[in-house]
Amino acid sequence: MVDLKHLVKKLSQFKILLASDIKQETINDIDENSLIQKIIELRNVAIENSSTENNNAKKLELLKNDDIERIIYSIKNEKLPRPIQSSIAGEFRSEVAGIEEKFSVDEKEIPKVTSIDDFTKYFKNRLEKIKRILDKKPSISFLNNIEEMQKNKYLSGREIAIVGIVSKKIITKNGNIMVELEDETDIAKVIFMNKQGMNTNLFKDAEKLVNDEVIGVKGKISNPFIIANEIMWPEPVIKLKKNFEDDFSVAFISDIHAGSKLFMEKNFQHMLKWINGKTDGNTEIAGKIKYIVIAGDIADGIGIYPNQDKDLQIQDIYQQYSLFFNMLESIPDYIHVFVMPGNHDATQRAEPQPPFDSTIIKDFKKTNVHIIQNPSYITMNGLEVLSYHGTSLDSVIAAIPGLTYSRPEIAMQELLKRRHLSPIYGGNIIVPGIKDNLVIDKTPDILHMGHIHKNGLVNYHGVKILNSGTWQAKTEFQIKQGHIPTPCKMPVFNSKTDRFTIIDFAIS
Ligand code: FE
Ligand code: ZN
């Protein structure tokens, strides 16, 4: 549910005002982010056209109830991506074979722990990077550090705003939430009141705070506490639709689990044939694929969980990878493939994970296949994609109320909001280097993950959040946990339509 006051405030950041005739009922059952995004999209279109047409752009600055109703109607009637249907096979001709590939992968140094001192440096770097993002928020000025409150002997009643790492969160005797916010100078005790009917959204937001995330808080000093009235997350500002020069597509894959009895090899092979235009049906989408990004859990591995050997088709780890690399041989040379590891894979388990080394790759060599780190920031003909396997999603789903395995994209949204791929330290294994390379300092066009084995897609502030599911059938373990995977559904993004099409290879 969208809170009208909150919406007014959010839109005012983009210089868009809402008329006083807007009713709460109008916006009751719409997602706030989709609404904001659509309003901004329309405003930008209006600005683009305003040089030739009348001044539509001006008119959109103040939105009335009618306008909002119209916008909500159009959001609700937007087409969702649909699986393609079989049609007559034509002769396959790749349209993108001739397009020049222009890609780059942001290679960061994989950190190594050298001393216990690195711990402090790691969190200091996380705080610095995220504070820089928060400092850009309009109309708010944070204290330089928490110590300033004491140094300047601020009295009770004074309004302040601070940034810090959540180092502790408890429920007090009175049912309020007390959070300790820490920086390198001091610790502040922040209270989120649990008052019925009053600022209940703030309390609900506070319930979602997790250890080690960096937030901004505005509140009133009530010594020795701060009574919070607002939480500020380093969430990205609205990302606008890009205009790409080339018409090309990117296919997204995760969690192949080669070597598992449950790896759906036939379906995967069918997909590879489809990419080559060698199947019945629509070859138009396949013909535009220029890139494939594979976000980890390439092989099933060995000894990843108790009694895994019973679930393995291939007991030898090297042969699991041979199966995978052999399959890649059939991908045409004009398609560039990026391969990163996940938590099942044979590389350093702690994140960031280095790329597979030569013991795994062996003599496989194809110049169009790129072996990269987890996570990686990949730019493809102007399209910016941040791919991460998604191991941290387990701890995030467990820690934040309301998140479930059935909607991985919402959990991913919480990560983007916090600008961190793995905010809860210790939730999964991280190497605390001098730099925190898991901070999302550049907002991508697409945030891509796997690990949950469930497809998901949501638009958050203009960033397309995608979980590309799996190629492994439902495991015994998942049945016990009540997880419902969605195998063999491959999302394909097209640069011109700005949309995903989900190609369903589940039945083949
Ligand atoms: Fe997996
Ligand atoms: Zn995984």
PDB file of C-alpha atoms in Angstrom, residues 273-376:
ATOM      1  CA  LYS A 273      19.956 -25.639 -30.205  1.00  0.00           C
ATOM      2  CA  TRP A 274      17.394 -22.849 -30.014  1.00  0.00           C
ATOM      3  CA  ILE A 275      20.192 -20.285 -29.721  1.00  0.00           C
ATOM      4  CA  ASN A 276      21.656 -21.752 -32.893  1.00  0.00           C
ATOM      5  CA  GLY A 277      18.295 -21.412 -34.642  1.00  0.00           C
ATOM      6  CA  LYS A 278      18.012 -25.189 -34.929  1.00  0.00           C
ATOM      7  CA  THR A 279      14.603 -25.663 -33.361  1.00  0.00           C
ATOM      8  CA  ASP A 280      11.049 -25.242 -34.499  1.00  0.00           C
ATOM      9  CA  GLY A 281       9.429 -22.040 -33.527  1.00  0.00           C
ATOM     10  CA  ASN A 282      10.247 -18.411 -33.391  1.00  0.00           C
ATOM     11  CA  THR A 283      13.897 -17.816 -34.252  1.00  0.00           C
ATOM     12  CA  GLU A 284      13.590 -14.046 -34.200  1.00  0.00           C
ATOM     13  CA  ILE A 285      14.399 -13.737 -30.491  1.00  0.00           C
ATOM     14  CA  ALA A 286      17.238 -16.272 -30.661  1.00  0.00           C
ATOM     15  CA  GLY A 287      18.738 -14.417 -33.609  1.00  0.00           C
ATOM     16  CA  LYS A 288      19.228 -11.276 -31.538  1.00  0.00           C
ATOM     17  CA  ILE A 289      21.164 -12.881 -28.703  1.00  0.00           C
ATOM     18  CA  LYS A 290      24.602 -11.316 -28.545  1.00  0.00           C
ATOM     19  CA  TYR A 291      25.510 -12.091 -24.937  1.00  0.00           C
ATOM     20  CA  ILE A 292      24.854 -14.764 -22.310  1.00  0.00           C
ATOM     21  CA  VAL A 293      25.521 -14.123 -18.620  1.00  0.00           C
ATOM     22  CA  ILE A 294      25.778 -17.150 -16.307  1.00  0.00           C
ATOM     23  CA  ALA A 295      25.609 -16.238 -12.600  1.00  0.00           C
ATOM     24  CA  GLY A 296      27.079 -19.235 -10.822  1.00  0.00           C
ATOM     25  CA  ASP A 297      26.386 -22.717  -9.559  1.00  0.00           C
ATOM     26  CA  ILE A 298      27.836 -24.015 -12.801  1.00  0.00           C
ATOM     27  CA  ALA A 299      28.480 -27.479 -11.375  1.00  0.00           C
ATOM     28  CA  ASP A 300      26.813 -29.219  -8.428  1.00  0.00           C
ATOM     29  CA  GLY A 301      30.180 -29.794  -6.751  1.00  0.00           C
ATOM     30  CA  ILE A 302      31.045 -32.476  -4.223  1.00  0.00           C
ATOM     31  CA  GLY A 303      30.557 -32.411  -0.460  1.00  0.00           C
ATOM     32  CA  ILE A 304      28.542 -29.199  -0.580  1.00  0.00           C
ATOM     33  CA  TYR A 305      25.862 -30.702   1.689  1.00  0.00           C
ATOM     34  CA  PRO A 306      25.560 -34.003   3.627  1.00  0.00           C
ATOM     35  CA  ASN A 307      24.950 -37.109   1.480  1.00  0.00           C
ATOM     36  CA  GLN A 308      25.233 -35.123  -1.737  1.00  0.00           C
ATOM     37  CA  ASP A 309      26.864 -38.114  -3.479  1.00  0.00           C
ATOM     38  CA  LYS A 310      23.446 -39.804  -3.661  1.00  0.00           C
ATOM     39  CA  ASP A 311      22.180 -36.899  -5.803  1.00  0.00           C
ATOM     40  CA  LEU A 312      25.158 -36.899  -8.169  1.00  0.00           C
ATOM     41  CA  GLN A 313      25.231 -38.258 -11.677  1.00  0.00           C
ATOM     42  CA  ILE A 314      28.915 -37.393 -11.972  1.00  0.00           C
ATOM     43  CA  GLN A 315      31.014 -37.971  -8.834  1.00  0.00           C
ATOM     44  CA  ASP A 316      34.183 -36.393 -10.235  1.00  0.00           C
ATOM     45  CA  ILE A 317      34.346 -32.635  -9.872  1.00  0.00           C
ATOM     46  CA  TYR A 318      36.541 -32.167 -12.965  1.00  0.00           C
ATOM     47  CA  GLN A 319      34.142 -34.184 -15.088  1.00  0.00           C
ATOM     48  CA  GLN A 320      31.258 -32.041 -13.892  1.00  0.00           C
ATOM     49  CA  TYR A 321      33.037 -29.035 -15.405  1.00  0.00           C
ATOM     50  CA  SER A 322      33.974 -30.930 -18.576  1.00  0.00           C
ATOM     51  CA  LEU A 323      30.275 -31.567 -19.124  1.00  0.00           C
ATOM     52  CA  PHE A 324      29.602 -27.854 -18.797  1.00  0.00           C
ATOM     53  CA  PHE A 325      32.461 -26.638 -20.979  1.00  0.00           C
ATOM     54  CA  ASN A 326      31.645 -29.237 -23.640  1.00  0.00           C
ATOM     55  CA  MET A 327      28.124 -27.863 -23.826  1.00  0.00           C
ATOM     56  CA  LEU A 328      29.499 -24.335 -24.328  1.00  0.00           C
ATOM     57  CA  GLU A 329      31.344 -25.511 -27.452  1.00  0.00           C
ATOM     58  CA  SER A 330      28.120 -25.294 -29.418  1.00  0.00           C
ATOM     59  CA  ILE A 331      27.553 -21.592 -28.726  1.00  0.00           C
ATOM     60  CA  PRO A 332      28.250 -19.575 -31.883  1.00  0.00           C
ATOM     61  CA  ASP A 333      31.369 -17.379 -31.854  1.00  0.00           C
ATOM     62  CA  TYR A 334      29.448 -14.121 -32.270  1.00  0.00           C
ATOM     63  CA  ILE A 335      27.794 -14.661 -28.869  1.00  0.00           C
ATOM     64  CA  HIS A 336      29.932 -13.665 -25.887  1.00  0.00           C
ATOM     65  CA  VAL A 337      29.436 -15.686 -22.733  1.00  0.00           C
ATOM     66  CA  PHE A 338      30.329 -14.601 -19.190  1.00  0.00           C
ATOM     67  CA  VAL A 339      30.752 -17.367 -16.623  1.00  0.00           C
ATOM     68  CA  MET A 340      31.039 -16.716 -12.883  1.00  0.00           C
ATOM     69  CA  PRO A 341      31.123 -19.113  -9.912  1.00  0.00           C
ATOM     70  CA  GLY A 342      28.547 -19.647  -7.146  1.00  0.00           C
ATOM     71  CA  ASN A 343      28.538 -21.329  -3.749  1.00  0.00           C
ATOM     72  CA  HIS A 344      28.483 -24.848  -5.279  1.00  0.00           C
ATOM     73  CA  ASP A 345      31.513 -24.188  -7.448  1.00  0.00           C
ATOM     74  CA  ALA A 346      35.125 -25.233  -7.197  1.00  0.00           C
ATOM     75  CA  THR A 347      36.801 -21.958  -6.333  1.00  0.00           C
ATOM     76  CA  GLN A 348      37.352 -20.005  -3.111  1.00  0.00           C
ATOM     77  CA  ARG A 349      34.070 -20.157  -1.221  1.00  0.00           C
ATOM     78  CA  ALA A 350      34.410 -16.716   0.436  1.00  0.00           C
ATOM     79  CA  GLU A 351      33.125 -13.754  -1.549  1.00  0.00           C
ATOM     80  CA  PRO A 352      34.138 -11.964  -3.701  1.00  0.00           C
ATOM     81  CA  GLN A 353      34.960 -15.242  -5.464  1.00  0.00           C
ATOM     82  CA  PRO A 354      37.862 -15.414  -7.928  1.00  0.00           C
ATOM     83  CA  PRO A 355      37.223 -16.830 -11.404  1.00  0.00           C
ATOM     84  CA  PHE A 356      37.765 -20.555 -12.099  1.00  0.00           C
ATOM     85  CA  ASP A 357      41.445 -21.395 -12.431  1.00  0.00           C
ATOM     86  CA  SER A 358      43.202 -23.626 -14.952  1.00  0.00           C
ATOM     87  CA  THR A 359      42.650 -26.792 -12.888  1.00  0.00           C
ATOM     88  CA  ILE A 360      38.943 -26.403 -13.640  1.00  0.00           C
ATOM     89  CA  ILE A 361      39.031 -24.882 -17.106  1.00  0.00           C
ATOM     90  CA  LYS A 362      41.721 -27.358 -18.279  1.00  0.00           C
ATOM     91  CA  ASP A 363      42.247 -27.054 -22.022  1.00  0.00           C
ATOM     92  CA  PHE A 364      38.900 -25.473 -22.802  1.00  0.00           C
ATOM     93  CA  LYS A 365      39.533 -22.374 -24.842  1.00  0.00           C
ATOM     94  CA  LYS A 366      37.043 -20.282 -26.719  1.00  0.00           C
ATOM     95  CA  THR A 367      37.735 -16.620 -27.254  1.00  0.00           C
ATOM     96  CA  ASN A 368      34.054 -15.762 -26.839  1.00  0.00           C
ATOM     97  CA  VAL A 369      33.815 -17.343 -23.371  1.00  0.00           C
ATOM     98  CA  HIS A 370      34.943 -15.139 -20.496  1.00  0.00           C
ATOM     99  CA  ILE A 371      35.662 -16.602 -17.070  1.00  0.00           C
ATOM    100  CA  ILE A 372      34.942 -13.894 -14.491  1.00  0.00           C
ATOM    101  CA  GLN A 373      34.597 -13.161 -10.749  1.00  0.00           C
ATOM    102  CA  ASN A 374      31.506 -13.344  -8.588  1.00  0.00           C
ATOM    103  CA  PRO A 375      30.236 -10.621  -8.455  1.00  0.00           C
ATOM    104  CA  SER A 376      31.040  -8.769 -11.691  1.00  0.00           C
TER     105      SER A 376
END
